[in-house]
mmCIF file of C-alpha atoms in Angstrom:
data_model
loop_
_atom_site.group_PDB
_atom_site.id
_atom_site.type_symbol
_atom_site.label_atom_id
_atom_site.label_comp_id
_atom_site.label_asym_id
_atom_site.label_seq_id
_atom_site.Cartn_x
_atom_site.Cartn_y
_atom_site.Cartn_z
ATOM 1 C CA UNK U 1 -1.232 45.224 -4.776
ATOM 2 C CA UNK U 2 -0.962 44.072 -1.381
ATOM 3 C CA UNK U 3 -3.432 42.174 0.544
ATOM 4 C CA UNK U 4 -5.232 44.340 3.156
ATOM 5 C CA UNK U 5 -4.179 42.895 6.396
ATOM 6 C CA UNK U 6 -7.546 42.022 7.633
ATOM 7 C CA UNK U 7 -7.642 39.101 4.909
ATOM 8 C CA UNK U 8 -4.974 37.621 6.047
ATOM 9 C CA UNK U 9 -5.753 35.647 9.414
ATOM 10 C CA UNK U 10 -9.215 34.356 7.023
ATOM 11 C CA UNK U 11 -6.644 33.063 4.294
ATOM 12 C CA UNK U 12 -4.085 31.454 6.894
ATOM 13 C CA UNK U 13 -7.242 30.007 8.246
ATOM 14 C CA UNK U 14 -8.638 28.929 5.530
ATOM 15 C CA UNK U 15 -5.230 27.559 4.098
ATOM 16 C CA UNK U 16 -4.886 25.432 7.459
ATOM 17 C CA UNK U 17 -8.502 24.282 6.207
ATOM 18 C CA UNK U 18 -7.320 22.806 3.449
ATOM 19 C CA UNK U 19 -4.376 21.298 4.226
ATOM 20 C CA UNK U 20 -5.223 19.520 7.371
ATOM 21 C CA UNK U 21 -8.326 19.545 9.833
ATOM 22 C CA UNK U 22 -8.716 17.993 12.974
ATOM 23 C CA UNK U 23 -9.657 14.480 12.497
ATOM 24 C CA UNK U 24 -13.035 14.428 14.578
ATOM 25 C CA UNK U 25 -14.724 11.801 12.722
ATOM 26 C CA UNK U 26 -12.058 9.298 12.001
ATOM 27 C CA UNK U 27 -11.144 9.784 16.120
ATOM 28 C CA UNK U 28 -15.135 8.935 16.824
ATOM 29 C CA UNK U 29 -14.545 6.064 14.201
ATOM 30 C CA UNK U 30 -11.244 4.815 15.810
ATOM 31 C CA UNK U 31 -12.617 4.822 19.277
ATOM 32 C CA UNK U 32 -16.014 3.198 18.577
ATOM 33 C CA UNK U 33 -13.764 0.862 16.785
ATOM 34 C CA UNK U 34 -11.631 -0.169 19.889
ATOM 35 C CA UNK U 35 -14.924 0.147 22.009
ATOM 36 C CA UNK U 36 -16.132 -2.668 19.582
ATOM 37 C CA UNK U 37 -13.184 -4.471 20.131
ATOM 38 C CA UNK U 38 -13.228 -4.343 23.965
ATOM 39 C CA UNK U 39 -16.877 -5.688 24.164
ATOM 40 C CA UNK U 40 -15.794 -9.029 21.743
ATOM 41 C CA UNK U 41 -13.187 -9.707 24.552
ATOM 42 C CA UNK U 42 -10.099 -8.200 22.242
ATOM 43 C CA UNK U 43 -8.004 -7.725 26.004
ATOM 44 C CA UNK U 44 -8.190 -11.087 26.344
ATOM 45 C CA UNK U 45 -8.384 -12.846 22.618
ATOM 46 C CA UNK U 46 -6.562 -10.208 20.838
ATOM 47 C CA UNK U 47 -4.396 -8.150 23.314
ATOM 48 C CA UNK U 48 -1.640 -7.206 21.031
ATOM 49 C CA UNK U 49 -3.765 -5.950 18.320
ATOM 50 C CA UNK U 50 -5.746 -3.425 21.234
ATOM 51 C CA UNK U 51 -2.870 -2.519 23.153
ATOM 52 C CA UNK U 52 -1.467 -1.387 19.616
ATOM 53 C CA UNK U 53 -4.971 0.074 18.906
ATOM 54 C CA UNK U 54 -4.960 2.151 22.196
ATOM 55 C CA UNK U 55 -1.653 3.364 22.078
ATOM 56 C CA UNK U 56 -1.988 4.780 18.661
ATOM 57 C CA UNK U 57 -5.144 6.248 20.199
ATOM 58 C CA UNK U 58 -3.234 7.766 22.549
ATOM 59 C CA UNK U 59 -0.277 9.261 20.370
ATOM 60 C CA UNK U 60 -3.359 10.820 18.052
ATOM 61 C CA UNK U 61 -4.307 12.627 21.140
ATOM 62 C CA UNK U 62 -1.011 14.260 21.326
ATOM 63 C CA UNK U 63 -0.779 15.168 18.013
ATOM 64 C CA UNK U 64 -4.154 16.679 18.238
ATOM 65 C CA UNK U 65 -2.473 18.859 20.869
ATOM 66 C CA UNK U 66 -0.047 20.284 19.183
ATOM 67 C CA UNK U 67 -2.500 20.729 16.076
ATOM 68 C CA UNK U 68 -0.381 18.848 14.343
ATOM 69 C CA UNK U 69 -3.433 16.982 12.127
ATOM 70 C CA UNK U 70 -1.786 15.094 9.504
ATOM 71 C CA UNK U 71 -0.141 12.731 11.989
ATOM 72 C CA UNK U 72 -2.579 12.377 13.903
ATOM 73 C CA UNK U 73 -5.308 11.193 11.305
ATOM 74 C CA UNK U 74 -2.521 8.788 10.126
ATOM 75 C CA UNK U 75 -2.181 7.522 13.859
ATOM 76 C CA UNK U 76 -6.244 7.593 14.017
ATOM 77 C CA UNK U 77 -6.927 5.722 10.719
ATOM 78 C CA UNK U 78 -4.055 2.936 11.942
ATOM 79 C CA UNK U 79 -5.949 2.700 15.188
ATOM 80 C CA UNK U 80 -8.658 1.660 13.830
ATOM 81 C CA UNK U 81 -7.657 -0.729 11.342
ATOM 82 C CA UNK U 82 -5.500 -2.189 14.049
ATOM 83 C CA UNK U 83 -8.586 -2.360 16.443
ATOM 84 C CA UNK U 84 -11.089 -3.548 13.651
ATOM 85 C CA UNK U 85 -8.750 -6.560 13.695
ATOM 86 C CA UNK U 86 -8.444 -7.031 17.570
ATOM 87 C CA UNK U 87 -12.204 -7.152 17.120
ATOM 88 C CA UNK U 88 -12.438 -10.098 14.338
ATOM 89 C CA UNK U 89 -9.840 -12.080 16.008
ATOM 90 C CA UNK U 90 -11.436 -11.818 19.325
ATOM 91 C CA UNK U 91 -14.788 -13.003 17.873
ATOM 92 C CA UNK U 92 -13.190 -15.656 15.878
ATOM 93 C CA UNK U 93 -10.507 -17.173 19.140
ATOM 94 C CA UNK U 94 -13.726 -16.441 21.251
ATOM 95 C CA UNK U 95 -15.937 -19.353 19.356
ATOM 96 C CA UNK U 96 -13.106 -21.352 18.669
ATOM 97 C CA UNK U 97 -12.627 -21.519 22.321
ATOM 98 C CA UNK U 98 -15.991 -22.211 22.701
ATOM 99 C CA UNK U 99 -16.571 -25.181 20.426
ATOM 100 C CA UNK S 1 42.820 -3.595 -64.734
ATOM 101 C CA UNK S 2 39.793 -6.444 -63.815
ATOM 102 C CA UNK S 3 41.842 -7.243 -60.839
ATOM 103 C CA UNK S 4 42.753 -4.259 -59.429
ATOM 104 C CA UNK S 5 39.135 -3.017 -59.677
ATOM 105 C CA UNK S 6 37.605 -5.835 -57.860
ATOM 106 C CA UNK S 7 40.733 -5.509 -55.163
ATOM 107 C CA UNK S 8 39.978 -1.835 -54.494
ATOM 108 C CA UNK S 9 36.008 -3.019 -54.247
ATOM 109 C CA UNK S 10 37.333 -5.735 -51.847
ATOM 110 C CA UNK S 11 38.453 -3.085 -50.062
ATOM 111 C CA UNK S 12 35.690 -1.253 -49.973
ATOM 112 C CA UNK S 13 33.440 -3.812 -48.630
ATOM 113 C CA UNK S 14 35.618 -4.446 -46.028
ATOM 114 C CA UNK S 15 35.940 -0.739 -44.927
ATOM 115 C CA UNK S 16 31.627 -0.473 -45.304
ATOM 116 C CA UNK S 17 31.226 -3.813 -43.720
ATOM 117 C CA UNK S 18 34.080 -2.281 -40.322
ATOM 118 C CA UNK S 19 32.055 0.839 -40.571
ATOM 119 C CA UNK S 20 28.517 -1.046 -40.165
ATOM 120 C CA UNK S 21 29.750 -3.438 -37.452
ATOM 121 C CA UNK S 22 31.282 -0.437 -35.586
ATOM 122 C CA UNK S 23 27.948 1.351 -35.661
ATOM 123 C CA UNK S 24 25.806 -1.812 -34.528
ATOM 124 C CA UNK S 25 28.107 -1.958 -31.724
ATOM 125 C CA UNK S 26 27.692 1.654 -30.602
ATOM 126 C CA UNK S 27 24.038 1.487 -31.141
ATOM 127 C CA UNK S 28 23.494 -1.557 -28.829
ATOM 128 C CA UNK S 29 25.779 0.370 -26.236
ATOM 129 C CA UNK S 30 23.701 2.857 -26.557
ATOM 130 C CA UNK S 31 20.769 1.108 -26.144
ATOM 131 C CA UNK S 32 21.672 -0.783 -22.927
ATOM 132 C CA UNK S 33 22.866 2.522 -21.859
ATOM 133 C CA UNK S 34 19.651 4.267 -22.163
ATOM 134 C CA UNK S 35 17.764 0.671 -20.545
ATOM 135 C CA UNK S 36 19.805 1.022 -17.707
ATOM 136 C CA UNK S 37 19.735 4.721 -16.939
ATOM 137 C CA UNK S 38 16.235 4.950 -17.452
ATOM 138 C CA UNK S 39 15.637 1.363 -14.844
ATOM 139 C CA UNK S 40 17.287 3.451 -12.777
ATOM 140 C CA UNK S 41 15.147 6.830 -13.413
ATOM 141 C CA UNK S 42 11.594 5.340 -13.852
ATOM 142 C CA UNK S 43 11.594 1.888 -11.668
ATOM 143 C CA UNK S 44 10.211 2.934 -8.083
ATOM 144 C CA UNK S 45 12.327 1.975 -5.127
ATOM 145 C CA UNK S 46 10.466 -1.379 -3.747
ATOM 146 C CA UNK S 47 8.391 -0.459 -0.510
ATOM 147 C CA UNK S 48 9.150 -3.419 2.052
ATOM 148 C CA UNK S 49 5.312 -2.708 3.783
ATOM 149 C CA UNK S 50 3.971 -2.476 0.148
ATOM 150 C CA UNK S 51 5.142 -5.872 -0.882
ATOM 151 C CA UNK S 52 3.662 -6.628 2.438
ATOM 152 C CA UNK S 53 0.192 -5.692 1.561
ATOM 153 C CA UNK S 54 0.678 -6.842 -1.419
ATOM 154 C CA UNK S 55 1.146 -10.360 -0.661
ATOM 155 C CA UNK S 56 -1.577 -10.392 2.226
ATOM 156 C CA UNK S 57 -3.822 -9.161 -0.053
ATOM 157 C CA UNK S 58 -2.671 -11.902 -2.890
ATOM 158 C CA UNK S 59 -3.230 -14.270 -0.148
ATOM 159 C CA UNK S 60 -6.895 -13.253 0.672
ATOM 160 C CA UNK S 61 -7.649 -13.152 -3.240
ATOM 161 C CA UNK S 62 -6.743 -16.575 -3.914
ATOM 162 C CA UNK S 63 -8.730 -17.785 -0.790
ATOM 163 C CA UNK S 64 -12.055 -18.714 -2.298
ATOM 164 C CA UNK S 65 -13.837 -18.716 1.240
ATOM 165 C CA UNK S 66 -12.721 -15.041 1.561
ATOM 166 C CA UNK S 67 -14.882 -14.007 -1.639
ATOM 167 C CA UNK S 68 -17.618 -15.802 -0.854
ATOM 168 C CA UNK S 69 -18.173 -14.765 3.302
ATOM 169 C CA UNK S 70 -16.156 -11.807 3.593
ATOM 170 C CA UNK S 71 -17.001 -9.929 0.390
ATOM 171 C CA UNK S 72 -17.276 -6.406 1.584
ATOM 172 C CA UNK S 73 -14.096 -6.903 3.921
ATOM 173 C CA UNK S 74 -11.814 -7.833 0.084
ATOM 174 C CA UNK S 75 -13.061 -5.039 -1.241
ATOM 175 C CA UNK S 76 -12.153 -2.510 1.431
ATOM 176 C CA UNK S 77 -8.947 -4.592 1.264
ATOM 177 C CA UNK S 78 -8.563 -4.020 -2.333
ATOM 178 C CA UNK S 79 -9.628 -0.149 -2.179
ATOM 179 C CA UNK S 80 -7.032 0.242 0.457
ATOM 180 C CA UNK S 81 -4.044 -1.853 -1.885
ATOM 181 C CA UNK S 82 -5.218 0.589 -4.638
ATOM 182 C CA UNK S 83 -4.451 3.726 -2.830
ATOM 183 C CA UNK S 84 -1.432 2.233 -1.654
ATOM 184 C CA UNK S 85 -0.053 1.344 -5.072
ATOM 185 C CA UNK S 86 -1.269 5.016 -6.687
ATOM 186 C CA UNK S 87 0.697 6.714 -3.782
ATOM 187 C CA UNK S 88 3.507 4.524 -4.615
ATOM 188 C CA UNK S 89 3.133 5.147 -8.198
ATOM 189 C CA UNK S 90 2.790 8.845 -7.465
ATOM 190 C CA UNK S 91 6.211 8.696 -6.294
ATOM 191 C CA UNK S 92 4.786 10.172 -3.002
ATOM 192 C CA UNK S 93 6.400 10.465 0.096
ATOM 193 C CA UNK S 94 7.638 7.065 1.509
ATOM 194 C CA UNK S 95 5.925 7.424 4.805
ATOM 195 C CA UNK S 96 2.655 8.000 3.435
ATOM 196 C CA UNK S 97 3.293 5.111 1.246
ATOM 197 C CA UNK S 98 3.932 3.093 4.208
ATOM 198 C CA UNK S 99 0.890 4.041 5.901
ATOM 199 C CA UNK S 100 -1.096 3.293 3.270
ATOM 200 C CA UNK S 101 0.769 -0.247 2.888
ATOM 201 C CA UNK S 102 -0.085 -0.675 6.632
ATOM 202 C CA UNK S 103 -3.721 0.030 6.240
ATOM 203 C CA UNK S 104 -3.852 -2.423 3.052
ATOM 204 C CA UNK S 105 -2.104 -5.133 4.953
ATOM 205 C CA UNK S 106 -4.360 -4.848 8.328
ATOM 206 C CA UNK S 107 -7.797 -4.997 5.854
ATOM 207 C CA UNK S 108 -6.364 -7.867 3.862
ATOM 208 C CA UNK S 109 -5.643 -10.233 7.141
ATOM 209 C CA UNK S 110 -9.187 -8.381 8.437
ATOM 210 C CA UNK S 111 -10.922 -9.755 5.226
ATOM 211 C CA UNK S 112 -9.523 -13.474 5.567
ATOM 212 C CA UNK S 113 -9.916 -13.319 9.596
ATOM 213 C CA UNK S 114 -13.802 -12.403 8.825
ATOM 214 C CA UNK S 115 -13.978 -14.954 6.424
ATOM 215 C CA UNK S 116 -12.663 -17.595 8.752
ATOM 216 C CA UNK S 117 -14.669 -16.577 11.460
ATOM 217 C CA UNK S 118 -17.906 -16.531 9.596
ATOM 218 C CA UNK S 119 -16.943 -20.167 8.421
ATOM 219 C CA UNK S 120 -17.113 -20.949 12.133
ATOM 220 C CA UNK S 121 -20.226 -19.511 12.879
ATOM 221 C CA UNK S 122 -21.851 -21.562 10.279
ATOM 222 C CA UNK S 123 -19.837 -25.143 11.370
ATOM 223 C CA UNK S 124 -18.172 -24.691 7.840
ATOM 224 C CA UNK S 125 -14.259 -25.904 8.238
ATOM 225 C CA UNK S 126 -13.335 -26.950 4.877
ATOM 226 C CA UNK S 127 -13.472 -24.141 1.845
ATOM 227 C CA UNK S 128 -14.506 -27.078 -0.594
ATOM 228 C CA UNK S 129 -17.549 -27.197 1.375
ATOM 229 C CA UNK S 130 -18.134 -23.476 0.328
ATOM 230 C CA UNK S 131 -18.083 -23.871 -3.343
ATOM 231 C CA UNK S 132 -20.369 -26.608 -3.256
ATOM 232 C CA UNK S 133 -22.783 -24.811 -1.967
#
């Protein structure tokens, strides 16, 4: 009845699969997203929303190295909502200052 | 004889009518009994971030000049508010329902920031202008 013992590293693997993976493409999507933000002059228009942005950034990092996933994608996905809006509200102070 | 029958029939509708009023009374104890216990079962504890999101997102809705320039942004808005709610719903853990708030809330201000800085772009400043167009 029991499991030969070679199937069991594949099934912990594979159960680690399932229940969290490393968040590669929400990270590429939360840094493009703060790269956006940096370009539309978020440091300077939007500063609390990027410094948020970053430092989420940085605290998915950590969880990443302690493959701890599930935080990290939560820290990831906050990033980039956080730096979507440093973006918008740099754009919009930007021409407002402008005009 | 008359009498004493309708006295003992008195009687009787008095001790039908205590029994009836009795039982009315229990079964509305009952009832707000059951109302209560059950508010208390079934009625998910308020989220403070939901109600958050919520109300960002109620603001956004009722902006007309959101709809009509930042379209795509109130619907990611309102995707994110749905998963938000489900979770909450789902009686899922609190922290993921406050994540989910948070991401709700961020795309609601995102969809009226959009919307205001599209307005800008295009020299628009008041939303009546918008729905005349």
């Amino acid at each position: 009845v029991n499991p030969h013992p070679a199937f069991l590293p594949a099934a912990a693997w594979l159960a680690g699969c399932a229940v969290q993976a490393l968040p590669a493409e929400q990270l590429a999507a939360s840094e493009a997203a703060i790269a956006r933000a940096e370009r539309a002059g978020a440091a300077r228009y939007a500063a609390t929303e990027l410094n948020s942005a970053k430092e989420k950034l940085r605290l998915t990092h950590r969880w990443i190295e302690a493959r701890d996933y599930a935080p990290a994608r939560w820290l990831a996905e906050q990033a980039q909502v956080d730096a979507e809006l440093a973006e918008v509200k740099a754009r919009l102070r930007d021409s407002g200052a402008a005009r | 004889m008359g009498a004493r029958r309708r006295t003992s029939e008195n009687e009787r509708c008095a001790t039908t009518h205590d029994w009836a009023y009795t039982m009315r009374r229990l079964s509305i104890l009952l009832l707000a009994s059951t109302a209560i216990l059950s508010g208390c079962a079934f009625v998910p504890k308020q989220n403070l971030r939901l109600e958050e999101a919520r109300a960002a997102y109620r603001q956004a809705q009722a902006d007309p000049l959101v709809a009509e320039l930042a379209g795509n942004e109130l619907r990611a808005a309102g995707e994110a508010q749905d998963r938000a709610v489900a979770a909450s719903n789902g009686l899922d853990d609190p922290a993921v329902v406050d994540h989910l708030a948070y991401l709700a809330r961020q795309r609601a201000v995102i969809s009226r920031e959009t919307a205001q800085l599209i307005a800008a772009q295009r020299g628009l400043i008041v939303p009546t202008a918008v729905a005349r167009r």
